[in-house]
Coordinates of C-alpha atoms in Angstrom, one line a residue:
X1499 CA -0.6 -3.1 -0.8
X1500 CA 2.3 -4.5 -2.7
X1501 CA 5.5 -3.3 -4.2
X1502 CA 8.4 -4.4 -6.3
X1503 CA 11.6 -2.4 -5.8
X1504 CA 12.5 1.1 -4.5
X1505 CA 11.8 4.6 -6.0
X1506 CA 11.5 8.1 -4.7
X1507 CA 8.3 10.0 -5.6
X1508 CA 9.2 13.2 -7.0
X1509 CA 6.0 15.3 -5.8
X1510 CA 6.7 14.2 -2.3
X1511 CA 10.1 15.0 0.0
X1512 CA 9.8 12.7 3.1
X1513 CA 12.6 13.8 5.5
X1514 CA 13.5 10.1 5.5
X1515 CA 17.3 9.3 5.3
X1516 CA 19.3 6.7 4.0
X1517 CA 22.7 5.3 5.1
X1518 CA 24.5 6.5 1.9
X1519 CA 22.2 8.9 0.8
X1520 CA 20.9 11.3 3.5
X1521 CA 19.1 13.5 0.7
X1522 CA 17.4 10.9 -1.3
X1523 CA 18.0 11.3 -5.1
X1524 CA 15.2 12.0 -7.7
X1525 CA 13.7 8.9 -9.1
X1526 CA 15.9 8.1 -12.2
X1527 CA 19.1 8.5 -10.3
X1528 CA 17.7 6.3 -7.4
X1529 CA 17.0 3.2 -10.1
X1530 CA 20.7 3.9 -11.3
X1531 CA 21.9 3.5 -8.0
X1532 CA 19.9 0.9 -6.8
X1533 CA 20.0 -1.1 -9.9
X1534 CA 23.7 -0.7 -11.2
X1535 CA 24.7 -4.4 -10.7
X1536 CA 22.2 -7.2 -12.7
X1537 CA 22.5 -10.7 -13.1
X1538 CA 22.5 -13.7 -10.7
X1539 CA 23.9 -12.1 -7.9
X1540 CA 21.2 -9.7 -7.1
X1541 CA 17.9 -10.8 -5.2
X1542 CA 15.0 -9.8 -7.4
X1543 CA 12.1 -7.5 -5.2
X1544 CA 9.0 -6.5 -6.5
X1545 CA 5.9 -4.9 -5.1
X1546 CA 2.0 -3.7 -5.5
X1547 CA 2.6 -1.1 -3.1
X1548 CA 3.5 2.5 -3.7
X1549 CA 5.5 5.2 -2.5
X1550 CA 9.1 6.2 -1.8
X1551 CA 10.5 3.1 -1.9
X1552 CA 8.4 1.8 -4.3
X1553 CA 9.9 -1.5 -5.5
X1554 CA 7.3 -1.8 -8.3
X1555 CA 8.3 1.2 -10.5
X1556 CA 11.9 1.5 -10.8
X1557 CA 12.0 -2.0 -12.7
X1558 CA 10.4 -0.4 -15.8
X1559 CA 12.4 2.3 -16.1
X1560 CA 15.9 0.7 -17.2
X1561 CA 16.8 -0.3 -20.8
X1562 CA 17.8 -3.3 -19.9
X1563 CA 14.3 -4.2 -18.7
X1564 CA 15.3 -6.2 -15.7
X1565 CA 14.1 -5.7 -12.2
X1566 CA 16.0 -4.0 -9.6
X1567 CA 17.4 -6.1 -6.8
X1568 CA 19.5 -6.5 -4.0
X1569 CA 22.9 -8.1 -3.8
X1570 CA 22.4 -11.6 -2.3
X1571 CA 24.9 -10.9 0.1
X1572 CA 22.8 -8.7 1.9
X1573 CA 19.8 -10.6 1.8
X1574 CA 18.8 -13.3 4.2
X1575 CA 15.5 -15.4 4.0
X1576 CA 14.1 -16.0 7.5
X1577 CA 11.0 -18.0 6.3
X1578 CA 9.8 -19.7 2.9
X1579 CA 7.0 -22.1 2.7
X1580 CA 3.5 -22.2 0.8
X1581 CA 0.1 -22.0 2.6
X1582 CA -3.2 -22.6 1.0
X1583 CA -3.5 -19.0 -0.2
X1584 CA 0.1 -18.0 -0.9
X1585 CA 3.5 -18.4 -1.4
X1586 CA 5.1 -17.0 1.7
X1587 CA 8.9 -15.2 2.0
X1588 CA 10.2 -13.3 4.9
X1589 CA 13.3 -11.7 4.0
X1590 CA 15.6 -9.6 5.8
X1591 CA 17.8 -6.7 4.1
X1592 CA 21.2 -5.8 5.6
X1593 CA 21.6 -2.5 6.6
X1594 CA 25.0 -2.2 4.9
X1595 CA 23.0 -2.9 1.5
X1596 CA 23.3 0.3 -0.8
X1597 CA 19.4 0.4 -1.5
X1598 CA 16.4 2.0 0.2
X1599 CA 15.1 -1.0 1.8
X1600 CA 18.4 -1.4 3.9
X1601 CA 17.8 -2.8 7.2
X1602 CA 14.3 -3.8 6.5
X1603 CA 12.4 -6.9 6.7
X1604 CA 9.7 -7.9 3.7
X1605 CA 6.9 -9.9 3.4
X1606 CA 6.9 -11.4 0.2
X1607 CA 3.9 -13.1 -1.7
X1608 CA 2.6 -14.4 -5.0
X1609 CA 5.0 -15.9 -7.6
X1610 CA 6.6 -12.8 -8.7
X1611 CA 7.5 -11.8 -4.9
X1612 CA 5.5 -8.7 -4.7
X1613 CA 6.0 -7.0 -1.6
X1614 CA 3.1 -6.8 1.1
X1615 CA 4.9 -5.7 4.1
X1616 CA 7.7 -3.6 5.1
X1617 CA 8.9 -3.0 8.5
X1618 CA 12.0 -1.3 9.9
X1619 CA 13.5 -2.0 13.3
X1620 CA 14.0 1.6 14.4
X1621 CA 11.0 3.6 12.8
X1622 CA 7.5 3.0 11.8
X1623 CA 7.6 5.0 8.6
X1624 CA 8.1 2.9 5.7
X1625 CA 8.3 5.6 2.7
X1626 CA 5.9 3.4 0.9
X1627 CA 1.8 3.6 0.3
X1628 CA 1.4 2.7 4.0
X1629 CA 2.5 6.1 5.2
X1630 CA -0.5 7.6 2.8
X1631 CA -2.8 5.3 4.2
X1632 CA -2.0 6.9 7.7
X1633 CA -3.2 10.1 6.7
X1634 CA -6.8 8.9 6.7
X1635 CA -7.9 9.1 10.2
X1636 CA -7.6 13.0 10.9
X1637 CA -10.2 13.3 8.0
X1638 CA -12.8 10.9 9.2
X1639 CA -15.6 11.0 11.7
X1640 CA -14.9 9.3 15.1
X1641 CA -15.0 5.3 14.8
X1642 CA -13.1 2.5 14.2
X1643 CA -10.9 1.8 10.7
X1644 CA -11.1 -1.1 9.0
X1645 CA -8.0 -2.7 7.1
X1646 CA -8.9 -5.2 4.5
X1647 CA -5.8 -6.8 3.5
X1648 CA -3.7 -6.6 6.8
X1649 CA -0.4 -8.5 5.5
X1650 CA 1.9 -8.1 8.5
X1651 CA 0.3 -4.8 9.7
X1652 CA 2.8 -2.2 8.1
X1653 CA -0.3 0.3 7.9
X1654 CA -1.7 -0.7 11.5
X1655 CA 1.7 0.1 13.2
X1656 CA 1.9 3.5 12.0
X1657 CA -1.5 4.4 12.7
X1658 CA -1.9 3.4 15.8
X1659 CA 1.6 5.3 16.5
X1660 CA 0.4 8.4 15.0
X1661 CA -3.2 8.2 16.0
X1662 CA -3.7 7.3 19.8
X1663 CA -7.7 7.5 19.7
X1664 CA -7.9 5.3 16.5
X1665 CA -9.3 1.5 16.9
X1666 CA -8.0 -0.8 14.3
X1667 CA -9.9 -3.8 12.7
X1668 CA -7.9 -5.6 10.3
X1669 CA -8.9 -8.5 8.1
X1670 CA -6.6 -11.1 6.8
X1671 CA -7.5 -14.0 4.5
X1672 CA -4.6 -16.3 5.4
X1673 CA -3.9 -17.5 8.6
X1674 CA -0.5 -18.3 7.7
X1675 CA 0.3 -14.6 6.9
X1676 CA -1.1 -13.5 10.1
X1677 CA 1.0 -16.1 12.0
X1678 CA 4.3 -14.9 9.8
X1679 CA 3.3 -11.6 11.1
X1680 CA 3.1 -12.2 15.0
X1681 CA 6.3 -14.3 14.8
X1682 CA 8.4 -11.9 12.3
X1683 CA 6.9 -8.4 12.0
X1684 CA 6.4 -7.7 15.7
X1685 CA 2.4 -8.2 15.4
X1686 CA 2.2 -10.3 18.6
X1687 CA 4.1 -7.5 20.5
X1688 CA 1.8 -4.7 18.6
X1689 CA -1.5 -6.6 19.8
X1690 CA -0.2 -6.8 23.2
X1691 CA 0.6 -3.2 23.5
X1692 CA -2.8 -2.2 22.0
X1693 CA -5.2 -4.8 23.3
X1694 CA -8.1 -2.4 22.9
X1695 CA -7.3 -0.6 19.7
X1696 CA -6.0 -3.3 17.6
X1697 CA -8.1 -6.3 16.5
X1698 CA -6.9 -9.0 13.9
X1699 CA -9.5 -11.2 12.2
X1700 CA -9.3 -14.0 9.6
X1701 CA -11.1 -14.5 7.2
X1702 CA -12.7 -12.9 4.0
X1703 CA -12.1 -9.1 4.3
X1704 CA -15.0 -8.4 2.0
X1705 CA -17.4 -9.8 4.7
X1706 CA -15.7 -7.3 7.2
X1707 CA -18.2 -5.4 9.5
X1708 CA -18.2 -3.8 13.1
X1709 CA -21.0 -2.5 15.0
X1710 CA -22.3 1.0 14.0
X1711 CA -20.1 0.9 11.3
X1712 CA -16.5 1.8 10.1
X1713 CA -15.4 5.6 10.2
X1714 CA -13.0 4.4 7.7
X1715 CA -12.0 1.7 5.3
X1716 CA -8.3 1.0 4.1
X1717 CA -8.6 -1.4 1.2
X1718 CA -5.4 -3.3 0.1
X1719 CA -6.7 -6.4 -1.4
X1720 CA -4.4 -8.3 -4.1
X1721 CA -4.1 -11.6 -5.0
X1722 CA -1.6 -13.4 -7.5
X1723 CA -0.1 -10.3 -8.1
X1724 CA -3.1 -7.9 -9.0
X1725 CA -6.1 -6.3 -7.4
X1726 CA -8.7 -8.9 -6.7
X1727 CA -11.5 -9.1 -9.5
X1728 CA -14.2 -8.4 -7.0
X1729 CA -13.1 -4.8 -6.9
X1730 CA -13.5 -4.2 -10.4
X1731 CA -17.5 -5.2 -9.9
X1732 CA -19.5 -2.2 -8.7
X1733 CA -21.7 -4.3 -6.2
X1734 CA -18.5 -4.7 -4.0
X1735 CA -18.3 -1.4 -3.7
X1736 CA -22.0 -0.9 -3.0
X1737 CA -21.6 -3.3 -0.4
X1738 CA -18.4 -1.9 1.3
X1739 CA -20.0 1.8 1.4
X1740 CA -23.0 0.3 3.4
X1741 CA -20.6 -0.7 6.0
X1742 CA -19.4 3.0 6.7
X1743 CA -20.7 5.2 9.0
X1744 CA -22.2 8.7 7.9
X1745 CA -19.2 10.6 6.5
X1746 CA -17.0 7.7 6.7
X1747 CA -14.5 7.3 3.5
X1748 CA -12.3 4.6 1.8
X1749 CA -8.7 4.8 0.9
X1750 CA -7.8 2.0 -1.8
X1751 CA -4.7 1.0 -3.3
X1752 CA -5.6 0.5 -6.7
X1753 CA -2.3 -0.6 -8.0
X1754 CA -1.0 0.5 -11.5
X1755 CA 1.5 -0.8 -14.0
X1756 CA 4.3 -1.1 -11.3
X1757 CA 2.4 -4.7 -10.0
X1758 CA 3.6 -7.7 -11.6
X1759 CA 0.6 -10.3 -11.9
X1760 CA 1.5 -13.8 -11.9
X1761 CA -0.8 -14.2 -15.2
X1762 CA 1.4 -12.6 -17.7
X1763 CA -1.9 -11.4 -19.8
X1764 CA -2.9 -9.2 -17.2
X1765 CA -1.8 -5.8 -17.2
X1766 CA -2.0 -3.9 -13.6
X1767 CA -2.9 -0.6 -15.3
X1768 CA -5.7 -1.9 -17.0
X1769 CA -7.0 -3.4 -13.8
X1770 CA -6.2 0.0 -12.1
X1771 CA -8.3 1.7 -14.5
X1772 CA -11.7 -1.2 -14.4
X1773 CA -11.1 -0.7 -10.5
X1774 CA -11.4 3.1 -10.6
X1775 CA -14.7 2.7 -13.1
X1776 CA -16.3 0.3 -10.6
X1777 CA -15.8 2.8 -7.8
X1778 CA -16.9 5.9 -9.9
X1779 CA -20.2 4.0 -10.3
X1780 CA -20.8 3.9 -6.7
X1781 CA -19.1 7.4 -5.9
X1782 CA -19.8 9.6 -8.7
X1783 CA -18.6 12.9 -9.7
X1784 CA -17.2 15.0 -6.8
X1785 CA -16.8 11.5 -4.8
X1786 CA -13.9 10.2 -5.9
X1787 CA -10.4 11.2 -6.0
X1788 CA -6.9 9.8 -6.8
X1789 CA -3.2 10.4 -5.9
X1790 CA -0.8 9.2 -7.9
X1791 CA 2.5 7.9 -6.2
X1792 CA 4.7 8.3 -9.3
X1793 CA 5.6 10.9 -11.7
X1794 CA 4.0 8.6 -14.3
X1795 CA 0.5 8.6 -13.4
X1796 CA -0.4 4.8 -14.4
X1797 CA 2.7 3.6 -12.1
X1798 CA 0.7 3.6 -8.7
X1799 CA -2.2 5.2 -7.4
X1800 CA -4.4 5.3 -4.4
X1801 CA -8.0 6.3 -4.6
X1802 CA -9.8 8.3 -1.8
X1803 CA -13.9 8.4 -1.6
X1804 CA -16.0 11.2 -0.2
X1805 CA -15.9 14.6 -1.1
X1806 CA -12.9 16.4 -2.3
X1807 CA -10.5 17.1 0.7
X1808 CA -10.1 20.4 2.0
X1809 CA -6.9 21.3 1.7
X1810 CA -6.4 23.9 4.2
X1811 CA -8.6 22.6 6.9
X1812 CA -7.8 19.1 6.4
X1813 CA -4.1 20.0 6.8
X1814 CA -4.6 21.3 10.5
X1815 CA -6.4 17.9 11.3
X1816 CA -3.3 15.9 10.1
X1817 CA -0.3 15.3 12.4
X1818 CA 1.9 13.8 10.4
X1819 CA 5.7 13.6 11.1
X1820 CA 6.5 13.4 7.3
X1821 CA 5.7 15.1 4.1
X1822 CA 4.7 12.2 2.5
X1823 CA 1.7 14.3 1.5
X1824 CA 2.3 18.0 1.8
X1825 CA -1.4 18.8 1.4
X1826 CA -4.6 17.2 -0.3
X1827 CA -3.8 19.3 -3.3
X1828 CA -1.8 16.4 -4.7
X1829 CA -5.2 14.6 -5.1
X1830 CA -7.3 14.7 -8.5
X1831 CA -10.9 14.1 -9.0
X1832 CA -11.2 10.9 -11.0
X1833 CA -12.5 11.4 -14.6
X1834 CA -13.8 8.3 -16.1
X1835 CA -13.2 8.2 -19.8
X1836 CA -15.7 6.2 -22.2
X1837 CA -17.5 4.9 -18.8
X1838 CA -21.2 4.7 -18.8
X1839 CA -23.3 5.5 -15.6
X1840 CA -26.8 5.0 -16.2
X1841 CA -27.7 6.3 -19.7
X1842 CA -25.2 9.1 -19.3
X1843 CA -21.7 8.5 -21.0
X1844 CA -18.8 10.5 -18.9

């Protein structure tokens, strides 16, 4: 998943602290606090991810239209190079920065600088959609979880910590991203700590398979700043569905208007809608739910396949140290407008 700047989701109240704001301010106030300085002294950050600091959305809420940023004196570039697939940057944000990402290490990919991974030194939770991904394992049947679009391993790190029985298989197209994850984001240490629970593969994530199928699949596939085009094709979702065990589910970062594509002619919200429509052809009525990760529903969203979650039953299964999602009532059934499924218009 990817992000663009920091914001606080109003429907969630995670107990995360900020050095200058122990109680996170509401979204508009947070945006004002983090973007009061503009111009050449700010390091712009974006993100195709979502959740409490969601660097993606705050930028759209300002009269001057500029992106939120961090003062350059609080940002250190640790790595910067081009690989076969990406323009890769690793930056360190000072703990002294007056910003929700203070103290974090960020993996930026693509020309717009979308955030693809967040890591904090003293905590696993990120206040981003990776934390939402970690709510999937408790509502799955027994079996491994696949992460398609592994990045630097933000989601895997949280899942391994919170769910000791879960085995994770991650797929990342770019070997350089995996190398950066091992050098700068602690992936090598994580692999050594969980040799029987974490397996990282390089290659096309859409060809991911495991023996007997996945219990769950997390899909976080972006390229050039937007959801990959294959995910707007129902055939892709048919293929992924076949790789699931009986009762398995998928959770998908479908992006939204918060995402900044490299191609300015593309629109993140339209791509999100097309992705959901393609999923809906494979997961019809009652089998596809959407969680909006911001007050504006088109900003950023996560989709969940399978029967609508049982809020009471699944809450009892979950062991999550935050209130990222107070219950699964936060999800709503996806209802496609102007969709044709077979001969029926929905």
